[in-house]
Coordinates of C-alpha atoms and ligand atoms in Angstrom, one line a residue:
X258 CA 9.5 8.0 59.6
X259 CA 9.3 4.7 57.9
X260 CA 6.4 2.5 59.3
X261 CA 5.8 -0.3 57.8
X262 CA 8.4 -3.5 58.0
X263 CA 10.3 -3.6 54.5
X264 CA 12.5 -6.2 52.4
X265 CA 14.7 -4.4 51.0
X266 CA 16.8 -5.9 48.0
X267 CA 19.6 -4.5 46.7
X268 CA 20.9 -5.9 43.5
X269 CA 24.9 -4.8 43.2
X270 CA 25.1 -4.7 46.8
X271 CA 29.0 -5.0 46.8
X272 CA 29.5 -2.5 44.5
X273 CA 30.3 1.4 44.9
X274 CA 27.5 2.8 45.5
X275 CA 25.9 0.1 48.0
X276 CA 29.3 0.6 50.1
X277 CA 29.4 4.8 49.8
X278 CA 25.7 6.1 49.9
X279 CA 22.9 3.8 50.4
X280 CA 24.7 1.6 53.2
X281 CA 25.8 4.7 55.2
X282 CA 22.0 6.1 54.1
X283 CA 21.2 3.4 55.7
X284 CA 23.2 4.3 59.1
X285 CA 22.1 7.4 59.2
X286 CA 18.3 6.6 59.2
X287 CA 19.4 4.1 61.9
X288 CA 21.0 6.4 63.7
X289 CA 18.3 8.7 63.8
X290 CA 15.7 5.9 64.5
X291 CA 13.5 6.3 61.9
X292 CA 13.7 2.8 60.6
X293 CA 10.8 0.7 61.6
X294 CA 11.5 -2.4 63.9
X295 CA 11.5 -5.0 61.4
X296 CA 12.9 -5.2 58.4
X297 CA 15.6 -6.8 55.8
X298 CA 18.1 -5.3 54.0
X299 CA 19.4 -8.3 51.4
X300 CA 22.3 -7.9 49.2
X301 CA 23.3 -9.9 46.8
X302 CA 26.8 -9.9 45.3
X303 CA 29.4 -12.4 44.5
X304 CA 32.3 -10.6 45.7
X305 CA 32.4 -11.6 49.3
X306 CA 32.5 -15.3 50.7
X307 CA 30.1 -14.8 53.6
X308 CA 28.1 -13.0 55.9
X309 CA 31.0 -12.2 57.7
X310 CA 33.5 -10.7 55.0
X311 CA 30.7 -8.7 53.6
X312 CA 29.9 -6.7 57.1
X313 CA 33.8 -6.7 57.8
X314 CA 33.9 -4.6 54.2
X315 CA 31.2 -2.6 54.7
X316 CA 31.9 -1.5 58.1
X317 CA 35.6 -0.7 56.6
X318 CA 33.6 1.5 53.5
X319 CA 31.6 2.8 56.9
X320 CA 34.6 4.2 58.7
X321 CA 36.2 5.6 55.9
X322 CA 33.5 8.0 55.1
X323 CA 32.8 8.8 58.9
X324 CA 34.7 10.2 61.9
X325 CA 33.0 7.8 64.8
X326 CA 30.7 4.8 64.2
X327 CA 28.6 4.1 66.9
X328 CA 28.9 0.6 67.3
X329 CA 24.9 0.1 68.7
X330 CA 23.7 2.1 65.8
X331 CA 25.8 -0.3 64.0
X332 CA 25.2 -3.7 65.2
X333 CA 21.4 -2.4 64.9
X334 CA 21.3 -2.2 61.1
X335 CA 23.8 -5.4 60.7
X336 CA 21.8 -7.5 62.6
X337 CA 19.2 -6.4 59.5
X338 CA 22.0 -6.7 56.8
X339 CA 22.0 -10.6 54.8
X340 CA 24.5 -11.3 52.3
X341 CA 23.2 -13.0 49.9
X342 CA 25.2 -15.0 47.3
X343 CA 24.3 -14.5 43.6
X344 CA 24.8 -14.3 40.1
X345 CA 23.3 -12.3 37.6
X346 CA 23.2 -15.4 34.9
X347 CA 22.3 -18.0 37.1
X348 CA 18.6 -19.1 37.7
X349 CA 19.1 -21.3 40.3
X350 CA 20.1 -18.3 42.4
X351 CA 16.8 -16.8 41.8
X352 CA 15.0 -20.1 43.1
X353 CA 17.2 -19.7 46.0
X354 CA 16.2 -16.0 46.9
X355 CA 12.7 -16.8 46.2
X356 CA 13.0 -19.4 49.0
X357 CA 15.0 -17.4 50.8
X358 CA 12.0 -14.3 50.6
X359 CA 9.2 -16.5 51.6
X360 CA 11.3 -17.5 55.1
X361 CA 11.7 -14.2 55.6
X362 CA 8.1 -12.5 54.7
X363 CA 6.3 -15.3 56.6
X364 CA 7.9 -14.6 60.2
X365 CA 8.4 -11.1 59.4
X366 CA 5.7 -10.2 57.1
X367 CA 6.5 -7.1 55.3
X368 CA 4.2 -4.5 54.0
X369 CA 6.2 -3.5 50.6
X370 CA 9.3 -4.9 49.4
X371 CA 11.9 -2.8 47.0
X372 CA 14.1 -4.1 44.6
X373 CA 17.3 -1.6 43.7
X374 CA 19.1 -1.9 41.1
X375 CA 22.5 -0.4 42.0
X376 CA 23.7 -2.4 38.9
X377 CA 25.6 -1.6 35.2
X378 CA 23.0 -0.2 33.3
X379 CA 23.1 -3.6 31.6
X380 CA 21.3 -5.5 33.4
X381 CA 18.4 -3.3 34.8
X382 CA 16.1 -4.8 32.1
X383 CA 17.2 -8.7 32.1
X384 CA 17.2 -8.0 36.0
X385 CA 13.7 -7.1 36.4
X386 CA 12.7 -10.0 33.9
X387 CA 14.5 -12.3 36.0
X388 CA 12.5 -11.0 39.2
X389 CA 9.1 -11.6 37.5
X390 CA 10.6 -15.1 35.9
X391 CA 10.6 -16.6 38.8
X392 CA 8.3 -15.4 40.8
X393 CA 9.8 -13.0 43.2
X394 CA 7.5 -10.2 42.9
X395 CA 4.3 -11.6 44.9
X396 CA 5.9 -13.7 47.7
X397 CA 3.6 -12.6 50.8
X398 CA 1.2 -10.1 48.9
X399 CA 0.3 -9.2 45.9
X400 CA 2.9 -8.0 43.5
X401 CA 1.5 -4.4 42.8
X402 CA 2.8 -3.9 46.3
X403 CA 6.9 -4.3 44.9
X404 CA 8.7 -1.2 43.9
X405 CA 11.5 -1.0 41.4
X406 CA 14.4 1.0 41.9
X407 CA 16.6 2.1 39.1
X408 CA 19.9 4.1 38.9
X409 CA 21.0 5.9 36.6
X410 CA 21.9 6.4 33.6
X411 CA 17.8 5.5 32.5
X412 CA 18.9 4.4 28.5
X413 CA 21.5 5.7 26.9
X414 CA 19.7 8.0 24.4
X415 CA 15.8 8.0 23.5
X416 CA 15.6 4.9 21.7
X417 CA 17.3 2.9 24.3
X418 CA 15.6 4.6 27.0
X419 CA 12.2 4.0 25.6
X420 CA 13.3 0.3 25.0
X421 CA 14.3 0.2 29.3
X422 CA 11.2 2.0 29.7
X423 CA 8.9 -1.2 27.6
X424 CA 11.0 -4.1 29.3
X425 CA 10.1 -2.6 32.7
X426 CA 6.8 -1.1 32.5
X427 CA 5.8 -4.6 30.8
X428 CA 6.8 -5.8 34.8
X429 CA 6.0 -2.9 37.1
X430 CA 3.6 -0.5 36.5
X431 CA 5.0 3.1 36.3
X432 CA 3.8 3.7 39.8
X433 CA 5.9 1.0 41.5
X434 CA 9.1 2.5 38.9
X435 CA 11.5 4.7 40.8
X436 CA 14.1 6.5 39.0
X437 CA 17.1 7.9 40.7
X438 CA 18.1 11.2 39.9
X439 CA 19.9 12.0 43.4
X440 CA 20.4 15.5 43.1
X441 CA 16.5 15.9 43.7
X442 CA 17.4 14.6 47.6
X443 CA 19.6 17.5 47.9
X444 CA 18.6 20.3 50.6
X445 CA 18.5 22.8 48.2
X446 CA 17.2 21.7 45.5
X447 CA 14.2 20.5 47.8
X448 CA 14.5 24.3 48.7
X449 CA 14.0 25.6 45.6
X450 CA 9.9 25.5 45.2
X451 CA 9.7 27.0 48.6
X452 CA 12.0 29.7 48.1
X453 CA 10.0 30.3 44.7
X454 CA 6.2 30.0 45.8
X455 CA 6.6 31.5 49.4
X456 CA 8.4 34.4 48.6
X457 CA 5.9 37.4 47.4
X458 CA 9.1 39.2 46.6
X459 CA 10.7 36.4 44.3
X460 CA 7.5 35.1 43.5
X461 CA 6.1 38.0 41.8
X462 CA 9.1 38.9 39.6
X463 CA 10.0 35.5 38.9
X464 CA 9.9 36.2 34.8
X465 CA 11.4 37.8 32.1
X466 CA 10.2 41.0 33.0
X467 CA 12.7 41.2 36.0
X468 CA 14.9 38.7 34.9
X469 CA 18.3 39.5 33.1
X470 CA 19.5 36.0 33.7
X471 CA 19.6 32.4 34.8
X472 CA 22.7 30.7 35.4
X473 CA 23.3 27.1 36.7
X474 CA 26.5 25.9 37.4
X475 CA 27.6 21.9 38.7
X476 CA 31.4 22.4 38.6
X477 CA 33.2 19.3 39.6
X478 CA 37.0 19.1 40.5
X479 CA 37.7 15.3 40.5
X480 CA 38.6 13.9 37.2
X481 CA 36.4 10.5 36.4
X482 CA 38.7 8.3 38.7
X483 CA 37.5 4.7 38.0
X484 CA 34.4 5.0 35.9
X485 CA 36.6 5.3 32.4
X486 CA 34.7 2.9 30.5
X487 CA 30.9 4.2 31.3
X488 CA 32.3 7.8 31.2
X489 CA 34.2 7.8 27.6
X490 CA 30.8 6.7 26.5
X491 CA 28.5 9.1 28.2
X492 CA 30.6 12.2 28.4
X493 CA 29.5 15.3 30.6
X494 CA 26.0 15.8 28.6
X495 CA 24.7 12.3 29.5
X496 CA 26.9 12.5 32.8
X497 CA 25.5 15.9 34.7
X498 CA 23.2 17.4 31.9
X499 CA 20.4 14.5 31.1
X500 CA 19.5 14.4 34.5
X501 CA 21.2 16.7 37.4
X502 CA 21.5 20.1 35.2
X503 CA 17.8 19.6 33.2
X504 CA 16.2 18.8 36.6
X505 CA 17.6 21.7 38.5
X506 CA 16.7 24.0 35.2
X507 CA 13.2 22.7 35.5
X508 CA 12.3 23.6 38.7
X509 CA 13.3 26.9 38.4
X510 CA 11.6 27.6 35.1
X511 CA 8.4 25.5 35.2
X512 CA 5.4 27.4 35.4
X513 CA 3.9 26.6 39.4
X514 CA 2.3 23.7 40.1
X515 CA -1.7 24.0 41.2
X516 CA -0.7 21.5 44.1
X517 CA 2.5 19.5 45.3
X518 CA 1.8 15.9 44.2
X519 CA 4.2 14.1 42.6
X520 CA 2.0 14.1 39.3
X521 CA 1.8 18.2 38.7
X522 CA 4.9 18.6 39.8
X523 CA 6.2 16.3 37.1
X524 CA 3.9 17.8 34.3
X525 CA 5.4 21.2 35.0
X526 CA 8.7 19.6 34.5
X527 CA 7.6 17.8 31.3
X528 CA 6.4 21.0 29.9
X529 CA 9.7 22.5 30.3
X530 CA 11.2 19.7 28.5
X531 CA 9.0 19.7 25.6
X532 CA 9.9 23.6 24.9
X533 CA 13.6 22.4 25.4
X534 CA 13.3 19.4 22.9
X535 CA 11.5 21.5 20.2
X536 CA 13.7 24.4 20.4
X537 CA 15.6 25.0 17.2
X538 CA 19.4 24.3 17.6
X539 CA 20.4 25.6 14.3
X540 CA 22.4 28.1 15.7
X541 CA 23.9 26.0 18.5
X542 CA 27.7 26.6 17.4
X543 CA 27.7 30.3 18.7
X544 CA 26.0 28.8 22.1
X545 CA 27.7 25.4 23.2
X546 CA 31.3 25.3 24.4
X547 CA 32.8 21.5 24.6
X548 CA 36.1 20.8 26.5
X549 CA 38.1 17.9 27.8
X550 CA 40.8 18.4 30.6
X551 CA 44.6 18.4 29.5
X552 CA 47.0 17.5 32.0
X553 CA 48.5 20.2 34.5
X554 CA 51.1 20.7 37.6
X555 CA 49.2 21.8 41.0
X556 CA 51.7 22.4 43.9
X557 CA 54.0 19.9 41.6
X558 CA 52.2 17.8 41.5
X559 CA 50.9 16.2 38.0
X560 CA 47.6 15.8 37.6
X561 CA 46.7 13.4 34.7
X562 CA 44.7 14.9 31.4
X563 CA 41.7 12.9 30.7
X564 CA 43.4 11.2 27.8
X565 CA 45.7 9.4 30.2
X566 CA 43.2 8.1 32.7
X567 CA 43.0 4.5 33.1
X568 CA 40.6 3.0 30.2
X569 CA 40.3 6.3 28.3
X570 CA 41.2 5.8 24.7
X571 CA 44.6 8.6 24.0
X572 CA 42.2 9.8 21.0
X573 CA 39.1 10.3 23.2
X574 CA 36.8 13.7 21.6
X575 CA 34.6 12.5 24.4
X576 CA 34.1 15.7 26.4
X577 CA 34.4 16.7 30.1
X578 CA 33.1 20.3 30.5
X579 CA 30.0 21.8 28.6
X580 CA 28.7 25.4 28.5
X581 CA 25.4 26.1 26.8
X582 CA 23.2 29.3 26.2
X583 CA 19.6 28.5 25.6
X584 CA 16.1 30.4 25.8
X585 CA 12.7 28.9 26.6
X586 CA 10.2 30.3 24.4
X587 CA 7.1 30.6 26.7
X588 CA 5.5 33.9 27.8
X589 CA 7.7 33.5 31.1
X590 CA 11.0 33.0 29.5
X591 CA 10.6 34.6 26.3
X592 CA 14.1 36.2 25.6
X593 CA 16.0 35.6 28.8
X594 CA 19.1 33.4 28.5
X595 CA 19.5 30.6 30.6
X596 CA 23.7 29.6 30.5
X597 CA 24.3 25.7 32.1
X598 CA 27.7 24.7 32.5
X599 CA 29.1 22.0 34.3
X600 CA 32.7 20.2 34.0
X601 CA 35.0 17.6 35.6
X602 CA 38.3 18.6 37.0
X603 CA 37.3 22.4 37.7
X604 CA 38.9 24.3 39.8
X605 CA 36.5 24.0 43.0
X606 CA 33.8 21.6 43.9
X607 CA 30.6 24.2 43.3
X608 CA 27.0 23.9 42.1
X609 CA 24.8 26.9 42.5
X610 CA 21.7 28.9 40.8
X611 CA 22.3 32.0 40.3
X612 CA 19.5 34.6 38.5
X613 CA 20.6 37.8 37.8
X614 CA 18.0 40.6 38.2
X615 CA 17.3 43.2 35.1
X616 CA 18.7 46.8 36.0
X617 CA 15.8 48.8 36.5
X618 CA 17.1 51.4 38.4
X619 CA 16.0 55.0 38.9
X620 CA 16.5 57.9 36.7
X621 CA 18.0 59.7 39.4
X622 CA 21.1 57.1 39.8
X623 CA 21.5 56.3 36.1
X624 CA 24.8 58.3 36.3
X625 CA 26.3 56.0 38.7
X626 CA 28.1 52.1 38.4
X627 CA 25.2 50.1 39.8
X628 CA 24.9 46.1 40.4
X629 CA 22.6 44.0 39.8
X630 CA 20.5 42.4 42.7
X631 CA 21.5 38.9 42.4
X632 CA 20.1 35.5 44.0
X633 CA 22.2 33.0 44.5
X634 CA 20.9 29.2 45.4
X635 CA 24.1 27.4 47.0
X636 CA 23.7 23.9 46.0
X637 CA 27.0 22.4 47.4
X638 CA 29.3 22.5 49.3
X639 CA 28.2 25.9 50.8
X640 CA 24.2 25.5 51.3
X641 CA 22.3 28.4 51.4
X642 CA 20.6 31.9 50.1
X643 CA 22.8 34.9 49.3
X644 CA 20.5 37.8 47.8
X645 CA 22.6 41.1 46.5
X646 CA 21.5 44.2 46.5
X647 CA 22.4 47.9 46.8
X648 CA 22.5 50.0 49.8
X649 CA 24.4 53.3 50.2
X650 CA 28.3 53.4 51.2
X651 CA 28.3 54.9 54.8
X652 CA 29.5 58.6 55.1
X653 CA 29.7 58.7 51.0
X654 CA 28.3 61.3 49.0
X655 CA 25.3 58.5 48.3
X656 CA 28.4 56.2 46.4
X657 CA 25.8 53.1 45.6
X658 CA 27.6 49.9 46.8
X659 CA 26.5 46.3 46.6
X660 CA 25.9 44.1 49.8
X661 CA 25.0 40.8 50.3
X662 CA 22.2 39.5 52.5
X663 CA 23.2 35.6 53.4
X664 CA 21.2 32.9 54.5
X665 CA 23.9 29.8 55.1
X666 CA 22.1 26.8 55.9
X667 CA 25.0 24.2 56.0
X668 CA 26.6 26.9 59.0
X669 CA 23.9 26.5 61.3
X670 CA 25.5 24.7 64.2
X671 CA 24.2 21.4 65.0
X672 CA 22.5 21.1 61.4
X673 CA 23.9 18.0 59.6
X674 CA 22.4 17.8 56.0
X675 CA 20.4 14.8 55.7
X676 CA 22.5 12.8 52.8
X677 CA 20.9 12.7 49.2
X678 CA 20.6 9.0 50.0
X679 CA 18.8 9.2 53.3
X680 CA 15.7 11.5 52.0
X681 CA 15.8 9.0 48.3
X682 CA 15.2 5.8 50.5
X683 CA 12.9 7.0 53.2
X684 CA 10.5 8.7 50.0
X685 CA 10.7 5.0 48.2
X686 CA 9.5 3.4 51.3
X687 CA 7.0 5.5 51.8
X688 CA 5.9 5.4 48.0
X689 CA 6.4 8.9 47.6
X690 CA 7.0 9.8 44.1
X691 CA 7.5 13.7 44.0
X692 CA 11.4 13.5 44.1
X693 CA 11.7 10.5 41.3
X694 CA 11.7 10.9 37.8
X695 CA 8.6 10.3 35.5
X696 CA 9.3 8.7 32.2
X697 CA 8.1 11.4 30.6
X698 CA 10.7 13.5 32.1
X699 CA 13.1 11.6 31.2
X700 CA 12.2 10.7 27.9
X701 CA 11.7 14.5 26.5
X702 CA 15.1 15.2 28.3
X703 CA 16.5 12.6 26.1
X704 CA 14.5 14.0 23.1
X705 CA 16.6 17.4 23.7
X706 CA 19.9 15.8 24.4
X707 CA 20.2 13.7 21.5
X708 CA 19.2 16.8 19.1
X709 CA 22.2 19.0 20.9
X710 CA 24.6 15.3 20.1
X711 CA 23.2 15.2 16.6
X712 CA 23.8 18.9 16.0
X713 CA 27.3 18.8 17.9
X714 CA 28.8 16.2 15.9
X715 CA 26.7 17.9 12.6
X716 CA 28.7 21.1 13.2
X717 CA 31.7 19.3 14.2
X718 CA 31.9 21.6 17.1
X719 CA 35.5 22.1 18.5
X720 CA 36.6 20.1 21.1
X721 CA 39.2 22.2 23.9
X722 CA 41.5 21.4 26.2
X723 CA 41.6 23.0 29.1
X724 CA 44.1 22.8 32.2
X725 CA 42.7 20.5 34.6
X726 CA 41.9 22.0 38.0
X727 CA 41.2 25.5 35.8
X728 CA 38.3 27.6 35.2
X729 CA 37.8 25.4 32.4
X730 CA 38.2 26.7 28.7
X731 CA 38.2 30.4 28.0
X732 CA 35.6 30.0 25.1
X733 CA 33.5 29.6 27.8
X734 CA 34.1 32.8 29.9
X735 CA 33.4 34.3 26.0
X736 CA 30.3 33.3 25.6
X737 CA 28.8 35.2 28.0
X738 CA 31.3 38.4 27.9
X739 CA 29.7 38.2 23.9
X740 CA 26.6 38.9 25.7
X741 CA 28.1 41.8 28.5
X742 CA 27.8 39.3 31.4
X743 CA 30.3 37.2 33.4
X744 CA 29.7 33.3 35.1
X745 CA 29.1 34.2 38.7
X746 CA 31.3 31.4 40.2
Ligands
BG6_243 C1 26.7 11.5 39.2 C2 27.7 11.4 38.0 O1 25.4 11.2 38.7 O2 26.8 12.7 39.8 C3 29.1 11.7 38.5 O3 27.7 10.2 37.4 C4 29.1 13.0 39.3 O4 30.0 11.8 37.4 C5 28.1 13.0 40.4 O5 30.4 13.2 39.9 C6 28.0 14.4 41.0 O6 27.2 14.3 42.2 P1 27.5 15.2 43.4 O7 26.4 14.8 44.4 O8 28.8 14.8 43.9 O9 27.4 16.6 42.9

């Protein structure tokens, strides 16, 4: 639950992802009544005219995402909703909304305010010096009580990351700094330090010695629809692999915290990106695999390569699928290879965790075709648990087969995952940092990224096409059948 009366001010509140996650966040926690009484939910934007147009668009956004709006649940959280007219570049809009926040804090007198940023990554810094300019950050209390909320992508490399990082740590203090990474709202990556701390059975073969392999894979199937411009720039690696895959990789590999804050938690992380950032990438040609999606025909029907997608240069070596085979050299790690792969236009929507346990099997059944036991963590769109292992084929002459046990979380009738959204923006109200990036997460996962870009374009690694809606290239499925092992997806 969310106690305390908010303002809540959403910079880019017409945009994309104000109309498609937090506004129907924002429904949900409604609907489930876990909003407090009073609060404000203030957009600003210059797209609409009025009040009116901009709840008329919203509600449209609202509908198209769900199968019945409940008009209450809705009148509820529009009665909370003001539109607020403004422009980046103009002061006199800030006087206005400083105005416009002390009305509103004295009759409702709120306990935190947040300020998001669902901007371009342009403006997060002149944005934030703008709030502390003219004065927005202490209207009704004192400012250390006004949060900062920041999309992504956090910088663009390290340099320009730790530049963000000076601009707003010079305004908010790092506590008060909350840095999106949504796939940490996710069910099961929330799952993932359960799964790994209150399992004896995982818990105490969670290491090399047991483990053959870790594999991560955030398969996408949509192309980049209408985010050309920020995507020729940022390609897959700053896309999925900065944040989403580097996250997920570090809570599975960090050593375990001594308690759950927010703090440990995050030094863990750090630690795991510090191995990451000094690991030498002098052999990274044999273990990257680069890709861009070609065009293809899917029940004829074309589906456009990357090359022709609306503001993607027809020379673009910007690429849209990755695979990479790296090792953590710590006494946990030592020797077992972790493969990452992610890609846009693959052939299924898929993100899962899959570690592959070592075959120590008996001496008595080392004449027979056994399987590995196998964990899988289901991500999306399937949430859940599968664990392989072996069990003997009924009325065989003991014939060792493989059977899965399943745990399927999304199934479970009457269970509707919370969206990433939902948990992101009750945790900021509530100040709670655990599932937020540090900046020291974020700058040693830029440390490693920009060594792999240096090295990439070093080695001039090869660039291929792949069909789109595909497994994506077959250099890929070679890297690990080089190493006697096959992607699980
Ligand atoms: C975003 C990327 O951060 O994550 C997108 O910018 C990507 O390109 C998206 O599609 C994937 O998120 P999800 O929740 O759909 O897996």
């Amino acid at each position: 639950y969310i106690e305390n009366n908010f303002q809540f001010i959403l910079f880019g509140g017409t945009g994309d992802l104000a109309h498609n996650k937090i506004i129907p966040a924002f429904y949900n926690l409604a609907a489930k009544n876990i909003l407090p009484p009073n609060y404000n939910l203030i957009a600003t934007g210059r797209r609409y005219e009025n009040q009116a147009e901009y709840l008329q668009a919203l509600y449209n956004s609202l509908k198209a995402k769900k199968e019945t709006i409940d008009d209450k649940i809705w009148q509820s959280l529009s009665d909370k909703i003001e539109y607020f007219n403004l422009s980046f570049t103009n002061d006199d809009d800030f006087i206005k909304l400083k105005k416009f926040l002390e009305d509103k804090s004295a009759a409702e007198k709120p306990s935190n305010r947040i300020f998001y940023l669902a901007t371009a990554p342009g403006f997060f810094a002149s944005l934030a010096q703008k709030l502390e300019k003219f004065n927005l950050l202490d209207v009704g209390f004192s400012k250390n009580k006004s949060r900062l909320v920041i999309e992504k992508p956090f910088g663009h490399d390290l340099e320009s990351a730790q530049e963000l990082n000076k601009n707003l740590t010079e305004i908010f203090s790092e506590k008060n700094i909350f840095r999106i990474d949504h796939y940490l709202g996710k069910e099961m990556i929330q799952d993932i330090m359960v799964i790994r701390l209150t399992n004896p059975i995982f818990r105490a073969i969670w290491n090399k010695n047991q483990i053959d392999n870790i594999q991560i894979y955030l398969n996408e199937s949509e192309g980049v629809k209408d985010r050309g411009k920020y995507y020729d720039d940022a390609g897959v690696i700053k896309d999925m692999f900065q944040n989403h895959m580097l996250q997920v990789l570090s809570l599975i590999t960090m050593e375990e915290p001594s308690e759950l804050t927010a703090a440990e938690i995050s030094q863990k992380k750090v630690a795991v990106f510090k191995e990451l950032a000094d690991n030498d990438l002098s052999n990274i040609d044999e273990h990257i695999v680069r890709g861009q999606y070609d065009s293809n025909i899917i029940n004829e029907q074309e589906i456009k390569s990357y090359r022709d997608e609306d503001e993607i240069p027809a020379d673009s070596e910007t690429a849209t699928f990755l695979a990479l085979k790296l090792f953590l050299n710590n006494q946990r790690w030592q020797g077992v290879p972790i493969y990452l792969k992610s890609g846009k236009r693959l052939k299924e929507k898929e993100a899962t965790i899959a570690i592959e346990f070592k075959s120590n099997f008996h001496n008595a059944y080392q004449n027979q075709q056994i399987e590995n036991n196998l964990l899988l963590i289901k991500i999306q769109p399937d949430e859940g648990v599968s664990l392989r292992f072996n069990t003997r084929k009924p009325a065989s002459n003991n014939k060792i087969i493989p059977v899965n046990m399943e745990f399927c979380q999304s199934c479970q009738q009457f269970f509707n995952s919370p969206e990433n959204y939902e948990v992101l923006i009750t945790d900021m109200l509530n100040g709670d940092k655990t599932l937020f990036t540090s900046w020291e997460e974020v700058s040693y996962s830029w440390k490693f990224i920009d060594k792999i870009q240096q090295k990439t374009t070093e080695k001039s690694i090869k660039l291929h096409q792949y069909p789109a809606l595909s497994n994506g290239p077959e250099a890929a499925q070679q890297l690990l059948a080089a190493d006697g092992r096959k992607w699980w997806d």
